[in-house]
PDB file of C-alpha atoms in Angstrom:
ATOM      1  CA  SER A 296      -0.044  -0.091  -0.135  1.00 55.00           C
ATOM      2  CA  SER A 297       1.145   3.557  -0.521  1.00 66.00           C
ATOM      3  CA  PHE A 298       0.764   6.656   1.558  1.00 70.00           C
ATOM      4  CA  ASP A 299      -0.264  10.379   0.642  1.00 74.00           C
ATOM      5  CA  TYR A 300       1.242  13.365   2.474  1.00 74.00           C
ATOM      6  CA  THR A 301       0.245  17.207   2.023  1.00 75.00           C
ATOM      7  CA  GLN A 302       3.621  18.488   3.009  1.00 78.00           C
ATOM      8  CA  PRO A 303       7.205  17.896   1.692  1.00 83.00           C
ATOM      9  CA  ILE A 304       8.821  15.013   3.611  1.00 85.00           C
ATOM     10  CA  LEU A 305      12.073  15.709   5.373  1.00 84.00           C
ATOM     11  CA  SER A 306      12.756  12.331   6.956  1.00 86.00           C
ATOM     12  CA  CYS A 307      11.248   8.785   7.153  1.00 86.00           C
ATOM     13  CA  ALA A 308      11.932   5.715   9.356  1.00 86.00           C
ATOM     14  CA  VAL A 309      10.537   2.435   9.671  1.00 84.00           C
ATOM     15  CA  SER A 310      10.309  -0.162  12.556  1.00 81.00           C
ATOM     16  CA  PRO A 311      12.327  -3.312  12.100  1.00 77.00           C
ATOM     17  CA  GLU A 312       9.570  -5.329  11.742  1.00 75.00           C
ATOM     18  CA  ALA A 313       7.972  -2.819   9.196  1.00 73.00           C
ATOM     19  CA  GLY A 314       4.601  -2.532  11.211  1.00 76.00           C
ATOM     20  CA  THR A 315       5.200   1.378  11.900  1.00 82.00           C
ATOM     21  CA  VAL A 316       6.374   3.944   9.636  1.00 84.00           C
ATOM     22  CA  ALA A 317       7.174   7.518  10.989  1.00 86.00           C
ATOM     23  CA  VAL A 318       7.378  10.672   8.533  1.00 86.00           C
ATOM     24  CA  GLY A 319       8.613  14.205   9.351  1.00 85.00           C
ATOM     25  CA  MET A 320       7.348  17.018   7.495  1.00 81.00           C
ATOM     26  CA  ALA A 321       8.603  20.229   6.299  1.00 79.00           C
ATOM     27  CA  SER A 322       5.999  22.329   8.448  1.00 76.00           C
ATOM     28  CA  GLY A 323       7.171  20.429  11.699  1.00 78.00           C
ATOM     29  CA  LEU A 324       4.327  17.948  11.892  1.00 81.00           C
ATOM     30  CA  LEU A 325       5.256  14.141  12.811  1.00 81.00           C
ATOM     31  CA  THR A 326       3.018  11.591  11.281  1.00 82.00           C
ATOM     32  CA  VAL A 327       3.136   7.755  12.470  1.00 82.00           C
ATOM     33  CA  ARG A 328       1.284   5.217  10.791  1.00 81.00           C
ATOM     34  CA  ALA A 329       1.228   2.027  12.427  1.00 76.00           C
ATOM     35  CA  ARG A 330      -0.002  -1.418  10.817  1.00 71.00           C
ATOM     36  CA  ASN A 331      -1.938  -4.237  12.543  1.00 65.00           C
ATOM     37  CA  LEU A 332       0.082  -7.354  11.855  1.00 56.00           C
ATOM     38  CA  LYS A 333      -2.705  -9.590  12.882  1.00 56.00           C
ATOM     39  CA  ASN A 334      -5.593  -8.076  10.852  1.00 51.00           C
ATOM     40  CA  ALA A 335      -3.391  -6.808   7.922  1.00 46.00           C
ATOM     41  CA  GLY A 336      -4.978  -3.647   8.469  1.00 46.00           C
ATOM     42  CA  GLU A 337      -3.637  -0.254   8.553  1.00 46.00           C
ATOM     43  CA  LYS A 338      -4.466   2.606  10.889  1.00 47.00           C
ATOM     44  CA  ALA A 339      -2.891   6.191  10.518  1.00 46.00           C
ATOM     45  CA  MET A 340      -1.833   8.131  13.795  1.00 48.00           C
ATOM     46  CA  VAL A 341      -1.087  11.991  13.437  1.00 47.00           C
ATOM     47  CA  VAL A 342       0.917  13.243  16.145  1.00 48.00           C
ATOM     48  CA  ALA A 343       0.170  17.123  16.297  1.00 48.00           C
ATOM     49  CA  LYS A 344       3.228  17.822  18.005  1.00 55.00           C
ATOM     50  CA  ARG A 345       5.585  20.144  16.557  1.00 63.00           C
ATOM     51  CA  ALA A 346       9.302  19.959  16.620  1.00 66.00           C
ATOM     52  CA  PRO A 347      10.575  22.874  19.163  1.00 71.00           C
ATOM     53  CA  ARG A 348      12.412  25.517  17.697  1.00 75.00           C
ATOM     54  CA  ALA A 349      16.002  26.069  17.876  1.00 76.00           C
ATOM     55  CA  GLY A 350      17.047  28.169  20.610  1.00 77.00           C
ATOM     56  CA  THR A 351      14.163  27.774  22.977  1.00 81.00           C
ATOM     57  CA  TYR A 352      13.987  25.780  26.208  1.00 77.00           C
ATOM     58  CA  HIS A 353      11.893  22.875  24.748  1.00 75.00           C
ATOM     59  CA  TYR A 354      14.750  22.504  21.973  1.00 75.00           C
ATOM     60  CA  PHE A 355      17.325  22.135  24.749  1.00 77.00           C
ATOM     61  CA  VAL A 356      15.705  19.536  27.041  1.00 77.00           C
ATOM     62  CA  ARG A 357      14.268  17.445  24.274  1.00 74.00           C
ATOM     63  CA  GLY A 358      14.572  14.006  24.373  1.00 71.00           C
ATOM     64  CA  GLN A 359      15.499  13.642  28.295  1.00 73.00           C
ATOM     65  CA  ARG A 360      12.377  11.754  28.988  1.00 73.00           C
ATOM     66  CA  GLU A 361      12.562   9.397  26.210  1.00 70.00           C
ATOM     67  CA  VAL A 362      13.495   5.765  26.971  1.00 72.00           C
ATOM     68  CA  ALA A 363      16.008   3.937  24.778  1.00 68.00           C
ATOM     69  CA  SER A 364      14.561   0.520  23.352  1.00 71.00           C
ATOM     70  CA  GLU A 365      16.707  -2.601  22.989  1.00 72.00           C
ATOM     71  CA  ASP A 366      17.396  -2.005  19.537  1.00 71.00           C
ATOM     72  CA  ASP A 367      18.539   1.697  19.666  1.00 69.00           C
ATOM     73  CA  PHE A 368      22.155   2.491  19.261  1.00 70.00           C
ATOM     74  CA  ARG A 369      23.836   3.947  22.431  1.00 71.00           C
ATOM     75  CA  VAL A 370      26.530   6.472  22.338  1.00 72.00           C
ATOM     76  CA  GLU A 371      29.019   6.829  25.401  1.00 75.00           C
ATOM     77  CA  HIS A 372      30.127   9.845  26.500  1.00 70.00           C
ATOM     78  CA  VAL A 373      33.332   9.582  26.918  1.00 74.00           C
ATOM     79  CA  ARG A 374      35.040  12.545  29.342  1.00 75.00           C
ATOM     80  CA  LYS A 375      38.313  14.408  28.202  1.00 75.00           C
ATOM     81  CA  ALA A 376      41.182  13.343  30.684  1.00 76.00           C
ATOM     82  CA  ARG A 377      41.959  16.718  32.686  1.00 85.00           C
ATOM     83  CA  LEU A 378      45.595  17.950  32.169  1.00 89.00           C
ATOM     84  CA  ALA A 379      48.137  17.757  34.722  1.00 91.00           C
ATOM     85  CA  PRO A 380      49.454  21.107  35.873  1.00 93.00           C
ATOM     86  CA  TYR A 381      52.699  20.826  34.285  1.00 94.00           C
ATOM     87  CA  ASP A 382      50.724  20.094  31.075  1.00 94.00           C
ATOM     88  CA  LYS A 383      48.540  23.250  31.393  1.00 94.00           C
ATOM     89  CA  LEU A 384      51.950  25.305  32.096  1.00 95.00           C
ATOM     90  CA  LEU A 385      53.811  23.853  29.154  1.00 95.00           C
ATOM     91  CA  LYS A 386      50.735  24.663  27.081  1.00 93.00           C
ATOM     92  CA  ALA A 387      50.896  28.239  28.352  1.00 94.00           C
ATOM     93  CA  PHE A 388      54.642  28.376  27.424  1.00 95.00           C
ATOM     94  CA  ASN A 389      55.605  28.821  31.336  1.00 95.00           C
ATOM     95  CA  TYR A 390      58.346  26.808  31.151  1.00 96.00           C
ATOM     96  CA  GLY A 391      59.939  27.354  34.428  1.00 95.00           C
ATOM     97  CA  ALA A 392      56.893  26.902  36.590  1.00 96.00           C
ATOM     98  CA  ALA A 393      56.090  23.695  34.371  1.00 96.00           C
ATOM     99  CA  LEU A 394      59.410  22.060  35.621  1.00 96.00           C
ATOM    100  CA  ASP A 395      58.705  23.295  39.512  1.00 96.00           C
ATOM    101  CA  ALA A 396      55.276  21.450  38.974  1.00 96.00           C
ATOM    102  CA  SER A 397      56.647  18.179  37.222  1.00 95.00           C
ATOM    103  CA  LEU A 398      59.321  18.274  40.272  1.00 95.00           C
ATOM    104  CA  SER A 399      56.533  18.454  42.925  1.00 95.00           C
ATOM    105  CA  THR A 400      55.124  15.217  41.957  1.00 93.00           C
ATOM    106  CA  ALA A 401      58.112  13.528  42.915  1.00 90.00           C
ATOM    107  CA  GLN A 402      57.793  11.009  40.105  1.00 94.00           C
ATOM    108  CA  PRO A 403      60.911  10.810  37.946  1.00 94.00           C
ATOM    109  CA  GLN A 404      59.105   9.711  35.057  1.00 94.00           C
ATOM    110  CA  VAL A 405      57.084  12.640  35.250  1.00 95.00           C
ATOM    111  CA  VAL A 406      60.168  15.105  35.560  1.00 96.00           C
ATOM    112  CA  VAL A 407      62.094  13.224  32.793  1.00 96.00           C
ATOM    113  CA  SER A 408      59.168  13.672  30.319  1.00 95.00           C
ATOM    114  CA  VAL A 409      58.821  17.177  31.213  1.00 96.00           C
ATOM    115  CA  LEU A 410      62.862  18.003  30.579  1.00 96.00           C
ATOM    116  CA  HIS A 411      62.477  15.915  27.381  1.00 96.00           C
ATOM    117  CA  GLU A 412      59.558  18.150  25.993  1.00 95.00           C
ATOM    118  CA  LEU A 413      61.351  21.039  27.034  1.00 96.00           C
ATOM    119  CA  THR A 414      64.694  19.793  24.831  1.00 95.00           C
ATOM    120  CA  LEU A 415      62.432  19.296  22.103  1.00 95.00           C
ATOM    121  CA  ARG A 416      60.727  22.855  22.353  1.00 94.00           C
ATOM    122  CA  ASP A 417      64.536  24.282  22.618  1.00 94.00           C
ATOM    123  CA  ALA A 418      63.271  25.709  26.154  1.00 95.00           C
ATOM    124  CA  LEU A 419      65.479  23.771  28.534  1.00 94.00           C
ATOM    125  CA  ARG A 420      67.973  26.905  29.063  1.00 95.00           C
ATOM    126  CA  ILE A 421      64.851  29.015  29.833  1.00 95.00           C
ATOM    127  CA  ALA A 422      63.289  26.604  32.317  1.00 95.00           C
ATOM    128  CA  LEU A 423      66.771  26.186  34.111  1.00 95.00           C
ATOM    129  CA  SER A 424      67.656  30.246  34.195  1.00 94.00           C
ATOM    130  CA  GLY A 425      66.628  32.770  36.794  1.00 92.00           C
ATOM    131  CA  ARG A 426      66.355  30.534  39.791  1.00 92.00           C
ATOM    132  CA  ASP A 427      67.355  31.589  43.404  1.00 91.00           C
ATOM    133  CA  ASP A 428      68.927  28.869  45.823  1.00 88.00           C
ATOM    134  CA  VAL A 429      65.360  27.744  47.155  1.00 91.00           C
ATOM    135  CA  THR A 430      64.387  27.115  43.222  1.00 92.00           C
ATOM    136  CA  LEU A 431      67.342  25.691  42.233  1.00 93.00           C
ATOM    137  CA  LEU A 432      67.908  23.059  45.136  1.00 94.00           C
ATOM    138  CA  PRO A 433      64.997  20.778  44.008  1.00 94.00           C
ATOM    139  CA  MET A 434      66.397  20.457  40.484  1.00 95.00           C
ATOM    140  CA  LEU A 435      69.743  19.419  42.193  1.00 95.00           C
ATOM    141  CA  ARG A 436      68.458  17.059  44.213  1.00 95.00           C
ATOM    142  CA  PHE A 437      66.846  15.463  41.435  1.00 95.00           C
ATOM    143  CA  LEU A 438      70.102  15.113  39.272  1.00 94.00           C
ATOM    144  CA  CYS A 439      72.082  13.794  42.359  1.00 93.00           C
ATOM    145  CA  LYS A 440      69.739  11.004  42.863  1.00 93.00           C
ATOM    146  CA  TYR A 441      68.624   9.923  39.164  1.00 93.00           C
ATOM    147  CA  ILE A 442      71.598  10.883  37.165  1.00 90.00           C
ATOM    148  CA  PRO A 443      73.294   7.332  37.822  1.00 88.00           C
ATOM    149  CA  ASP A 444      69.871   5.677  36.167  1.00 88.00           C
ATOM    150  CA  GLN A 445      71.173   4.568  32.771  1.00 84.00           C
ATOM    151  CA  ALA A 446      67.595   5.216  31.305  1.00 87.00           C
ATOM    152  CA  PHE A 447      67.752   9.072  32.394  1.00 90.00           C
ATOM    153  CA  ALA A 448      71.631   9.564  32.388  1.00 87.00           C
ATOM    154  CA  SER A 449      71.837  11.321  28.903  1.00 87.00           C
ATOM    155  CA  LEU A 450      68.897  13.798  29.454  1.00 92.00           C
ATOM    156  CA  LEU A 451      70.072  14.816  33.054  1.00 92.00           C
ATOM    157  CA  CYS A 452      73.728  14.951  32.170  1.00 90.00           C
ATOM    158  CA  ASP A 453      72.719  17.577  29.405  1.00 91.00           C
ATOM    159  CA  CYS A 454      70.664  19.359  32.397  1.00 94.00           C
ATOM    160  CA  GLY A 455      73.736  19.263  34.495  1.00 92.00           C
ATOM    161  CA  HIS A 456      75.960  21.027  31.806  1.00 92.00           C
ATOM    162  CA  VAL A 457      73.168  23.658  31.475  1.00 94.00           C
ATOM    163  CA  LEU A 458      73.153  24.280  35.193  1.00 93.00           C
ATOM    164  CA  LEU A 459      76.877  24.633  35.290  1.00 91.00           C
ATOM    165  CA  GLU A 460      76.941  27.157  32.632  1.00 92.00           C
ATOM    166  CA  LEU A 461      74.231  29.466  34.124  1.00 93.00           C
ATOM    167  CA  TYR A 462      75.216  29.133  37.774  1.00 92.00           C
ATOM    168  CA  THR A 463      79.084  28.764  37.843  1.00 88.00           C
ATOM    169  CA  THR A 464      79.561  32.363  38.707  1.00 87.00           C
ATOM    170  CA  VAL A 465      77.277  32.318  41.573  1.00 85.00           C
ATOM    171  CA  LEU A 466      78.720  29.201  43.210  1.00 86.00           C
ATOM    172  CA  GLY A 467      80.040  30.295  46.876  1.00 87.00           C
ATOM    173  CA  ARG A 468      77.054  32.248  47.571  1.00 88.00           C
ATOM    174  CA  SER A 469      74.767  29.453  49.435  1.00 89.00           C
ATOM    175  CA  THR A 470      76.425  26.395  51.197  1.00 91.00           C
ATOM    176  CA  GLU A 471      73.578  24.232  50.287  1.00 92.00           C
ATOM    177  CA  VAL A 472      73.898  24.810  46.327  1.00 91.00           C
ATOM    178  CA  ASP A 473      77.600  24.188  46.733  1.00 92.00           C
ATOM    179  CA  GLU A 474      77.345  20.959  48.339  1.00 93.00           C
ATOM    180  CA  LEU A 475      74.748  19.571  45.968  1.00 93.00           C
ATOM    181  CA  PHE A 476      76.980  20.729  43.043  1.00 92.00           C
ATOM    182  CA  TRP A 477      80.043  18.693  44.965  1.00 92.00           C
ATOM    183  CA  LYS A 478      77.683  15.699  45.275  1.00 93.00           C
ATOM    184  CA  LEU A 479      76.594  15.729  41.665  1.00 91.00           C
ATOM    185  CA  ARG A 480      80.178  16.115  40.863  1.00 90.00           C
ATOM    186  CA  TRP A 481      81.151  12.861  42.577  1.00 91.00           C
ATOM    187  CA  ARG A 482      77.967  11.219  41.400  1.00 89.00           C
ATOM    188  CA  VAL A 483      79.166  11.671  37.900  1.00 87.00           C
ATOM    189  CA  HIS A 484      82.721  10.382  39.007  1.00 88.00           C
ATOM    190  CA  GLU A 485      80.822   7.189  40.267  1.00 86.00           C
ATOM    191  CA  VAL A 486      79.038   6.755  37.123  1.00 83.00           C
ATOM    192  CA  LEU A 487      82.228   6.975  35.103  1.00 82.00           C
ATOM    193  CA  ALA A 488      83.898   4.669  37.312  1.00 85.00           C
ATOM    194  CA  LEU A 489      81.749   1.859  37.183  1.00 80.00           C
ATOM    195  CA  ASP A 490      81.159   2.552  33.172  1.00 80.00           C
ATOM    196  CA  ALA A 491      85.144   2.026  32.814  1.00 84.00           C
ATOM    197  CA  GLU A 492      84.701  -0.992  35.162  1.00 85.00           C
ATOM    198  CA  LEU A 493      82.215  -2.458  33.006  1.00 80.00           C
ATOM    199  CA  LEU A 494      84.253  -1.747  29.565  1.00 84.00           C
ATOM    200  CA  ARG A 495      86.876  -3.639  31.234  1.00 87.00           C
ATOM    201  CA  LEU A 496      84.661  -6.688  32.168  1.00 86.00           C
ATOM    202  CA  GLN A 497      83.293  -6.551  28.636  1.00 86.00           C
ATOM    203  CA  GLY A 498      86.931  -6.719  27.322  1.00 87.00           C
ATOM    204  CA  ALA A 499      87.794  -9.824  29.497  1.00 86.00           C
ATOM    205  CA  LEU A 500      84.649 -11.556  28.507  1.00 85.00           C
ATOM    206  CA  GLU A 501      85.455 -11.347  24.691  1.00 86.00           C
ATOM    207  CA  LEU A 502      88.735 -12.534  25.403  1.00 83.00           C
ATOM    208  CA  ILE A 503      87.494 -15.841  27.144  1.00 83.00           C
ATOM    209  CA  LEU A 504      85.010 -16.160  24.520  1.00 82.00           C
ATOM    210  CA  ALA A 505      87.238 -15.968  21.756  1.00 81.00           C
ATOM    211  CA  ALA A 506      89.514 -18.660  23.351  1.00 78.00           C
ATOM    212  CA  SER A 507      86.653 -20.846  23.991  1.00 78.00           C
ATOM    213  CA  VAL A 508      85.728 -20.370  19.804  1.00 75.00           C
ATOM    214  CA  SER A 509      89.372 -21.062  18.856  1.00 71.00           C
ATOM    215  CA  ARG A 510      89.516 -24.233  21.266  1.00 69.00           C
ATOM    216  CA  SER A 511      86.347 -25.600  19.831  1.00 68.00           C
ATOM    217  CA  ASP A 512      87.326 -25.042  16.284  1.00 63.00           C
ATOM    218  CA  GLU A 513      90.625 -26.948  16.900  1.00 61.00           C
TER     219      GLU A 513
END
């Protein structure tokens, strides 16, 4: 069978069992036609409820009382993850404060990731400059603690070079800063001594392995 409509049709939907047809017309009128599947008859039901105008209260609250059926497609609302304070400061190009915020987390992975981002932005010197003894101490303590870690050593050595270039002229004005610079020096020496010992061990192992290979060939 066919249906006649007096207004231009803007949208149309059919139920999965083809028993109900909903048609939206240009005038805002919604027509729902339901078919009686048992008697094969048809009945028309006109819903004289116009669509709410955009910008009105009813427009914004439309559909809130509707209950989704089992066949409806549900769209989950995923909230965006909130940016950490150091990420917000990085986005605002406040590099020194971003570094301080990362140090306050006491998480080495966070601090190293911020230092890496500052290096990529060529802003490491900006973030480390202009510090007094109070704001310089957390960075020096971090370097002394984590510079032996091979995962961080390369990046932290670069940070140590920048700090030496920036603050060599002010050494001797703060006892705590001087002590941490000396401690950092000894930590670097310890790392270098360990690397030299590992190289010697590697050379000895290579000699032993080479000798065993030559004997097996004989």
